[in-house]
Short mmCIF file of N, CA and C in Angstrom, two decimals:
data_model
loop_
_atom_site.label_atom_id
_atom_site.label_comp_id
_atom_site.label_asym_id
_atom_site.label_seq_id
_atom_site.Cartn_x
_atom_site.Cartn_y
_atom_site.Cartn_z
N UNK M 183 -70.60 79.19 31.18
CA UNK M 183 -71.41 79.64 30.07
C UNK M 183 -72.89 79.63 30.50
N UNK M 184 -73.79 80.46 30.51
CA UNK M 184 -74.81 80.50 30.71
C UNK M 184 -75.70 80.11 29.60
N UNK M 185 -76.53 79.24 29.94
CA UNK M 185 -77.73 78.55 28.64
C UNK M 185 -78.77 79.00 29.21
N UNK M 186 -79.70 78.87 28.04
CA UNK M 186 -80.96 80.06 27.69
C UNK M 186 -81.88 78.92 27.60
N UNK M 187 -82.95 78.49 28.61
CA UNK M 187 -83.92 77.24 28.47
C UNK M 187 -84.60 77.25 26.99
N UNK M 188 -84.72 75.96 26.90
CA UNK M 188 -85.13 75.45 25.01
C UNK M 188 -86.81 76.44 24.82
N UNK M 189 -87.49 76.55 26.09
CA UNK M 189 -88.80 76.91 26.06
C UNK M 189 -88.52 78.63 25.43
N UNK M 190 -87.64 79.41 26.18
CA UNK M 190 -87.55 80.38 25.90
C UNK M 190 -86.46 80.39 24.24
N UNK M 191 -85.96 79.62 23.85
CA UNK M 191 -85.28 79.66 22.91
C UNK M 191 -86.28 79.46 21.95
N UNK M 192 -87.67 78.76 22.19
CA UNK M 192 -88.93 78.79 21.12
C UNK M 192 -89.68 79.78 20.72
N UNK M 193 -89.39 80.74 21.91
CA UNK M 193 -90.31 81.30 21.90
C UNK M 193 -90.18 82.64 20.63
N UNK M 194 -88.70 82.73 20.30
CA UNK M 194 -88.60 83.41 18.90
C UNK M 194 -89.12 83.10 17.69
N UNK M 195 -88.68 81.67 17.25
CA UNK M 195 -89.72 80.97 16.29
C UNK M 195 -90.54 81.23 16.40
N UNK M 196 -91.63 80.84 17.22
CA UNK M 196 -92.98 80.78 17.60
C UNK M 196 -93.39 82.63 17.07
N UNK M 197 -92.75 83.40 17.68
CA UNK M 197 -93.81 84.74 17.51
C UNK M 197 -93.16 85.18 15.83
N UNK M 198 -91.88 84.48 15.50
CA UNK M 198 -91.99 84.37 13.90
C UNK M 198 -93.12 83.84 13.17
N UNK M 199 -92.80 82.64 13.43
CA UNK M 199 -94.02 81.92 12.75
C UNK M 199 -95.27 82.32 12.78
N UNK M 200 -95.64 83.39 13.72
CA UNK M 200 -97.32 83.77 14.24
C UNK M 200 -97.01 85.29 13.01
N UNK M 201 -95.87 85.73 13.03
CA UNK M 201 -95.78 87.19 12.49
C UNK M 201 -96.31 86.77 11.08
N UNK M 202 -95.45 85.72 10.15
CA UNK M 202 -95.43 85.14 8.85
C UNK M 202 -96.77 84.40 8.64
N UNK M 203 -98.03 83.78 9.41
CA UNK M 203 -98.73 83.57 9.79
C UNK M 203 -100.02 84.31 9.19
N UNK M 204 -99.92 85.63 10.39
CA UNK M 204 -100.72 86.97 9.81
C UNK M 204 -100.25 87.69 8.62
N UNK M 205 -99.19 87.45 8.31
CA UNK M 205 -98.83 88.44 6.92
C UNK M 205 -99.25 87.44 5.76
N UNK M 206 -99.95 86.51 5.95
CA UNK M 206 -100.30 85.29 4.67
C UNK M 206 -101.56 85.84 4.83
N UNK M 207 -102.38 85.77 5.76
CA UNK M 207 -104.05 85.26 6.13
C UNK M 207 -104.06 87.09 5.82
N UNK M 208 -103.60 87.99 6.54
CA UNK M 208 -104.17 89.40 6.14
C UNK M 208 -104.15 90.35 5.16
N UNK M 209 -102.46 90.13 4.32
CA UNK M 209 -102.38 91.20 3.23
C UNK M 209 -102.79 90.54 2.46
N UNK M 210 -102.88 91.46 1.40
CA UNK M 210 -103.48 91.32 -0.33
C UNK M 210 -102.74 91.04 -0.68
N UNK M 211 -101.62 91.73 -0.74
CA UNK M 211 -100.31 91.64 -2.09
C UNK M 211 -99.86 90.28 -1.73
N UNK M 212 -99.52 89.50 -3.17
CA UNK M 212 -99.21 88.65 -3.60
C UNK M 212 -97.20 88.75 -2.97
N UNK M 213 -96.63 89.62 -3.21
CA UNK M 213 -95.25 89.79 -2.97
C UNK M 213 -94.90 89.97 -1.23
N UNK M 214 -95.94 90.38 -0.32
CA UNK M 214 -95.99 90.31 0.49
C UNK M 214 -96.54 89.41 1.38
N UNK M 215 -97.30 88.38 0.78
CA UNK M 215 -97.83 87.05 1.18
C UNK M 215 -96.40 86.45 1.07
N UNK M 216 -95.69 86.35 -0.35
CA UNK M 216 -94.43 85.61 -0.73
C UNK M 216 -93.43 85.52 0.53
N UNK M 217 -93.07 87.10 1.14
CA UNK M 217 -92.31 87.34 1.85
C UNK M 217 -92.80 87.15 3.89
N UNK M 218 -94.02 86.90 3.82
CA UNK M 218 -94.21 86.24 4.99
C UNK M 218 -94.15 84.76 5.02
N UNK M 219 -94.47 84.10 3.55
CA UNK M 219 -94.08 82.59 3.89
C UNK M 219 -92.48 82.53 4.17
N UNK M 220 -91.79 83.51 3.32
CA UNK M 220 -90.14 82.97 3.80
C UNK M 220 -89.73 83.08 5.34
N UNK M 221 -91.06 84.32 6.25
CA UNK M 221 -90.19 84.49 7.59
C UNK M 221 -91.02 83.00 8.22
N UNK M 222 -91.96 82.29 7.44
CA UNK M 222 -92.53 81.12 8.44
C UNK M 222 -91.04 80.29 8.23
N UNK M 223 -90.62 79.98 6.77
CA UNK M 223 -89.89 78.92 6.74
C UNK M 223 -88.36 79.20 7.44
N UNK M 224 -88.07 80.23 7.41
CA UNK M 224 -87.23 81.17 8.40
C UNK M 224 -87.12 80.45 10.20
N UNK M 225 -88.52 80.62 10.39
CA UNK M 225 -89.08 80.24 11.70
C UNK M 225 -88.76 78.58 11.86
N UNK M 226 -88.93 77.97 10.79
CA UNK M 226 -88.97 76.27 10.53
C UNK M 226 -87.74 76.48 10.98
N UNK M 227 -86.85 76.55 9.73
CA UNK M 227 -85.49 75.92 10.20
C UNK M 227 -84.90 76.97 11.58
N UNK M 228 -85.21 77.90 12.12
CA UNK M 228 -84.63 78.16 13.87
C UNK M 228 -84.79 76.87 14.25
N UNK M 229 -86.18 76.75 14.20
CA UNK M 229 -86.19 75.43 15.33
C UNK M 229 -85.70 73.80 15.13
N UNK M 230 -85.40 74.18 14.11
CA UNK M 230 -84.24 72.93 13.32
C UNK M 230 -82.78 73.11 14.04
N UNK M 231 -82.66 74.28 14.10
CA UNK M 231 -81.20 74.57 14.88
C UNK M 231 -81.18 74.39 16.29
N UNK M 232 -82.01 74.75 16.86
CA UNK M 232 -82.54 75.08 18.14
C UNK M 232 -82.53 73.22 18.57
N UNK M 233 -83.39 72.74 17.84
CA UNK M 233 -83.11 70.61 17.96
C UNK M 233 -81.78 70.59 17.93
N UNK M 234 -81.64 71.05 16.83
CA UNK M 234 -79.66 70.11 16.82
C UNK M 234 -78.91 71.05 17.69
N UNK M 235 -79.20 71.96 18.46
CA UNK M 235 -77.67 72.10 19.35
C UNK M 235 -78.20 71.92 20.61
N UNK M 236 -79.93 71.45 21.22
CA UNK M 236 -80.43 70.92 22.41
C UNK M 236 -79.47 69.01 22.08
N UNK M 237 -79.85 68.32 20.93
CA UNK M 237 -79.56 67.12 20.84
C UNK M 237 -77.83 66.92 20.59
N UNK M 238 -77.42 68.28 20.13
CA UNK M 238 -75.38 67.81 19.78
C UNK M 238 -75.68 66.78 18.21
N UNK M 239 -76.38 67.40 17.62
CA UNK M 239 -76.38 66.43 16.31
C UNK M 239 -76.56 67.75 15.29
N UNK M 240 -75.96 67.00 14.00
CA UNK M 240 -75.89 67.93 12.94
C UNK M 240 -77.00 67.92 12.01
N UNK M 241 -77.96 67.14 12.30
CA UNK M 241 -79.53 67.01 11.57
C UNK M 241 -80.13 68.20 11.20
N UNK M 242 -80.26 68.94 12.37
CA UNK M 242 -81.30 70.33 12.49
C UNK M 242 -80.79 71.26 11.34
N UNK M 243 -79.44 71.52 10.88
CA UNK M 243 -78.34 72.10 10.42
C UNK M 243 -78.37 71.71 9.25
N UNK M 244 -78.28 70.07 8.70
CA UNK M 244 -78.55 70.09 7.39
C UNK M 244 -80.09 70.04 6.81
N UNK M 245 -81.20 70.39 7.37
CA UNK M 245 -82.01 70.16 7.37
C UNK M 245 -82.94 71.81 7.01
N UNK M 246 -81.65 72.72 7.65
CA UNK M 246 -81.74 74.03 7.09
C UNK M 246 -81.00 74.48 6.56
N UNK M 247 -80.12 73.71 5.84
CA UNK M 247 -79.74 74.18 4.21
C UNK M 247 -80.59 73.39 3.40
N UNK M 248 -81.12 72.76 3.46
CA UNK M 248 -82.66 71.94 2.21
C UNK M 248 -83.87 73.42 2.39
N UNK M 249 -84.02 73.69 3.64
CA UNK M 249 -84.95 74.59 3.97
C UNK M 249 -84.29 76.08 3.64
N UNK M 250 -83.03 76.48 2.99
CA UNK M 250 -82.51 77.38 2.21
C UNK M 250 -82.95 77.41 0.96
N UNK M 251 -82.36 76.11 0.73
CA UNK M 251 -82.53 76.10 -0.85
C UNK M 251 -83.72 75.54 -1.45
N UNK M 252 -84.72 75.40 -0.72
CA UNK M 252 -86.31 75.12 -0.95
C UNK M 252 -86.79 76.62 -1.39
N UNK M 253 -86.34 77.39 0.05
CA UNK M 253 -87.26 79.13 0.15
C UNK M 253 -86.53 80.05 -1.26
N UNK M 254 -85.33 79.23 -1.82
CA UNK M 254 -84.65 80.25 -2.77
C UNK M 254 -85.60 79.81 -4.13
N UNK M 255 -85.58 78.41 -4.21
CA UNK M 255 -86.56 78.19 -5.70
C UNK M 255 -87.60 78.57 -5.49
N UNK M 256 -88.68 78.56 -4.02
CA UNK M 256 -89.93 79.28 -4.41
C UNK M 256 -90.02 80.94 -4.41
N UNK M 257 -88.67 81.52 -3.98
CA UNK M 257 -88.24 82.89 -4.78
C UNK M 257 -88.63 83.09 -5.98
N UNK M 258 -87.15 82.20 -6.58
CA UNK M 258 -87.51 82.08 -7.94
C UNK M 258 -88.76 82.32 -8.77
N UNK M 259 -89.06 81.02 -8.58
CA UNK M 259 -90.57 80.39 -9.26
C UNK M 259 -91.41 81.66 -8.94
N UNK M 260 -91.73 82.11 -7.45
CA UNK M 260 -92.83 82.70 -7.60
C UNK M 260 -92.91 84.05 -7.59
N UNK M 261 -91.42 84.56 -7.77
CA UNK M 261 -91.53 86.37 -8.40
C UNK M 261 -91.53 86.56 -10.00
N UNK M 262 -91.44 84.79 -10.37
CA UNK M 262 -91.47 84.88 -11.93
C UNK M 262 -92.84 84.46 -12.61
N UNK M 263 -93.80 83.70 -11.77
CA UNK M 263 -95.28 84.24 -11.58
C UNK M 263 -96.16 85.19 -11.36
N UNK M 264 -95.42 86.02 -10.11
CA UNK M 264 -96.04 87.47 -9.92
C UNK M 264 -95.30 88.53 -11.34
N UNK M 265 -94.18 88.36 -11.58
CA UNK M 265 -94.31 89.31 -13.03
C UNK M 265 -95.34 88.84 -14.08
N UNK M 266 -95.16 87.67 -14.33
CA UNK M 266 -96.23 86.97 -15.55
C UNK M 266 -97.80 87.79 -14.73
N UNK M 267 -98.24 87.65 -13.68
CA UNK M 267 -99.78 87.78 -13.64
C UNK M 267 -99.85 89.32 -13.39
N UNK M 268 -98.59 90.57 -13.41
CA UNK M 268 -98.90 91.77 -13.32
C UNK M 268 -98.94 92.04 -14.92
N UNK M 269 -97.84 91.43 -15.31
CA UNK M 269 -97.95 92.06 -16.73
C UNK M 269 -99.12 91.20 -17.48
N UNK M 270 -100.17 90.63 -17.36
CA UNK M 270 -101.05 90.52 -17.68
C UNK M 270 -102.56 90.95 -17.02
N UNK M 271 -102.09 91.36 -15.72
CA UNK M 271 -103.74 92.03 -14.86
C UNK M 271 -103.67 93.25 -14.44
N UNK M 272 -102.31 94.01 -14.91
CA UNK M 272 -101.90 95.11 -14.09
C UNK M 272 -101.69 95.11 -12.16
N UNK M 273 -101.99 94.76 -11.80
CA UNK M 273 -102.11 93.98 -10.69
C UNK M 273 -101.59 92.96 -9.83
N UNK M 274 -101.41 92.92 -8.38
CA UNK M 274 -100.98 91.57 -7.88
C UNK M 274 -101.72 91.89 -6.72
N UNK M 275 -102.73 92.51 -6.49
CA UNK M 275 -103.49 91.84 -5.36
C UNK M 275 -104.67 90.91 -5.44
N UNK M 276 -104.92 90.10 -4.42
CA UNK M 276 -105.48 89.02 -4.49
C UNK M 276 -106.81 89.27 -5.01
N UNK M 277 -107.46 89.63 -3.96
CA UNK M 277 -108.89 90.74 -3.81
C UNK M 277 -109.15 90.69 -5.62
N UNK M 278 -108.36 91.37 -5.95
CA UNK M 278 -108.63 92.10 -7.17
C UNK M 278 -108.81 90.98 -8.77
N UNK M 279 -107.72 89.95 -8.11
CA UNK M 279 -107.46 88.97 -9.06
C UNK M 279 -108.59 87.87 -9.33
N UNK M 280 -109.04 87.83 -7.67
CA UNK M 280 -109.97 86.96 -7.33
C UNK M 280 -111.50 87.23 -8.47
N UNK M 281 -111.92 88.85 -8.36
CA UNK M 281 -112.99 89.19 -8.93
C UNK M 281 -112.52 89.28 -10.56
N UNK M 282 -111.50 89.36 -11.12
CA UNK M 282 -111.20 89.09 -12.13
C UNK M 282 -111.36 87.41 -13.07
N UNK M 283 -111.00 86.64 -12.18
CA UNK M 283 -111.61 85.48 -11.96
C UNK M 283 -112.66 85.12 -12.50
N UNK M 284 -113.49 85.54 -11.05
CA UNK M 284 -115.09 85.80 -11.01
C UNK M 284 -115.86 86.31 -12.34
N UNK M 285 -114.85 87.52 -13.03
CA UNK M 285 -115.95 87.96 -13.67
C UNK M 285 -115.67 87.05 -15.35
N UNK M 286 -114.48 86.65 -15.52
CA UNK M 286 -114.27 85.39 -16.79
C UNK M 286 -115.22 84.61 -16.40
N UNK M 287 -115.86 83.93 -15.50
CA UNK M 287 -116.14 82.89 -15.12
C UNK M 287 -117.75 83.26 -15.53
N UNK M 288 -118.06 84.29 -15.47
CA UNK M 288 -119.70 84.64 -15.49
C UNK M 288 -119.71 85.18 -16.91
N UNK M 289 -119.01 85.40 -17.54
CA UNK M 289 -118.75 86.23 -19.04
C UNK M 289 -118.55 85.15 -19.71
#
Protein backbone atom coordinates (compact mmCIF):
# COMPACT_ATOMS: atom_id res chain seq x y z
CA UNK A 1 0.00 0.00 0.00
CA UNK A 2 1.50 3.15 -0.72
CA UNK A 3 1.19 6.13 2.04
CA UNK A 4 1.04 9.72 1.21
CA UNK A 5 3.54 11.71 3.87
CA UNK A 6 1.35 13.55 6.78
CA UNK A 7 3.15 16.94 5.38
CA UNK A 8 1.61 16.47 2.05
CA UNK A 9 -1.66 15.12 3.51
CA UNK A 10 -1.77 18.90 5.22
CA UNK A 11 -1.29 20.43 2.72
CA UNK A 12 -5.14 20.13 1.56
CA UNK A 13 -6.42 21.51 4.81
CA UNK A 14 -4.08 24.13 4.84
CA UNK A 15 -4.97 25.68 1.21
CA UNK A 16 -8.73 24.99 2.58
CA UNK A 17 -8.39 26.77 5.43
CA UNK A 18 -6.43 29.76 3.49
CA UNK A 19 -9.47 29.49 0.71
CA UNK A 20 -12.29 29.87 3.79
CA UNK A 21 -9.87 32.37 5.25
CA UNK A 22 -10.11 34.87 2.21
CA UNK A 23 -13.76 34.26 1.60
CA UNK A 24 -14.40 35.70 5.43
CA UNK A 25 -11.79 38.76 5.31
CA UNK A 26 -12.89 39.66 1.42
CA UNK A 27 -16.62 39.20 0.50
CA UNK A 28 -19.47 41.32 1.65
CA UNK A 29 -22.22 38.95 1.64
CA UNK A 30 -23.12 37.81 4.86
CA UNK A 31 -24.25 34.14 3.23
CA UNK A 32 -21.03 33.88 1.68
CA UNK A 33 -18.87 34.77 4.70
CA UNK A 34 -21.35 31.90 6.37
CA UNK A 35 -20.25 29.47 3.72
CA UNK A 36 -16.48 30.10 3.91
CA UNK A 37 -16.49 29.62 7.68
CA UNK A 38 -18.04 26.03 7.02
CA UNK A 39 -15.05 25.23 4.36
CA UNK A 40 -12.54 26.52 7.46
CA UNK A 41 -14.36 24.15 9.86
CA UNK A 42 -14.41 21.58 6.97
CA UNK A 43 -10.56 22.15 6.93
CA UNK A 44 -10.54 21.64 11.04
CA UNK A 45 -11.94 18.42 11.18
CA UNK A 46 -9.57 16.94 7.80
CA UNK A 47 -6.96 17.45 10.03
CA UNK A 48 -8.75 15.75 12.88
CA UNK A 49 -8.84 12.75 10.56
CA UNK A 50 -5.61 13.12 9.14
CA UNK A 51 -4.33 12.87 13.46
CA UNK A 52 -6.40 9.89 14.00
CA UNK A 53 -5.37 7.65 11.13
CA UNK A 54 -1.35 9.08 11.49
CA UNK A 55 -1.99 8.02 15.50
CA UNK A 56 -4.58 4.56 14.83
CA UNK A 57 -6.97 6.28 17.35
CA UNK A 58 -10.57 7.12 16.98
CA UNK A 59 -10.29 10.76 18.61
CA UNK A 60 -9.78 12.76 15.34
CA UNK A 61 -13.14 10.95 14.08
CA UNK A 62 -15.24 11.68 16.99
CA UNK A 63 -14.08 14.94 17.22
CA UNK A 64 -15.50 15.50 13.65
CA UNK A 65 -18.81 14.52 14.27
CA UNK A 66 -18.98 17.43 17.28
CA UNK A 67 -17.34 19.54 14.41
CA UNK A 68 -20.53 18.31 12.14
CA UNK A 69 -22.92 19.01 14.34
CA UNK A 70 -21.44 22.39 15.62
CA UNK A 71 -21.23 23.71 11.57
CA UNK A 72 -25.06 22.36 11.24
CA UNK A 73 -26.46 24.64 14.29
CA UNK A 74 -24.45 27.61 13.14
CA UNK A 75 -26.37 26.81 9.72
CA UNK A 76 -29.23 26.93 11.44
CA UNK A 77 -28.89 29.87 13.73
CA UNK A 78 -27.26 31.92 11.21
CA UNK A 79 -29.44 31.64 7.90
CA UNK A 80 -32.21 32.36 10.44
CA UNK A 81 -30.41 35.70 11.26
CA UNK A 82 -29.56 36.52 7.74
CA UNK A 83 -33.45 36.19 6.87
CA UNK A 84 -34.40 38.29 10.06
CA UNK A 85 -31.69 41.19 8.99
CA UNK A 86 -32.82 41.03 5.04
CA UNK A 87 -36.28 41.22 5.80
CA UNK A 88 -35.64 44.11 7.82
CA UNK A 89 -32.60 46.07 5.72
CA UNK A 90 -33.40 44.69 2.41
CA UNK A 91 -29.97 43.66 2.39
CA UNK A 92 -27.17 41.30 3.64
CA UNK A 93 -24.12 42.94 2.79
CA UNK A 94 -21.87 44.00 5.33
CA UNK A 95 -20.56 47.31 3.79
CA UNK A 96 -24.05 48.34 3.58
CA UNK A 97 -25.27 47.22 7.04
CA UNK A 98 -22.29 48.66 8.59
CA UNK A 99 -23.31 52.39 7.26
CA UNK A 100 -26.77 51.66 8.25
CA UNK A 101 -25.47 51.31 11.62
CA UNK A 102 -23.51 54.33 11.32
CA UNK A 103 -26.20 56.35 10.22
CA UNK A 104 -28.87 55.23 13.51
CA UNK A 105 -26.03 56.01 15.49
CA UNK A 106 -25.62 59.77 14.26
CA UNK A 107 -29.58 60.25 13.84
Amino acid sequence: MITVPVSVQLLLPSVLFLIGLLGVLIRRNVIFMLMAMEIMLNAAGLVFIIGSSLWKQADGQVMVIFILAMAAAEVAVGLALILQVYQMHKTVDVDQLRELKDEQEQG
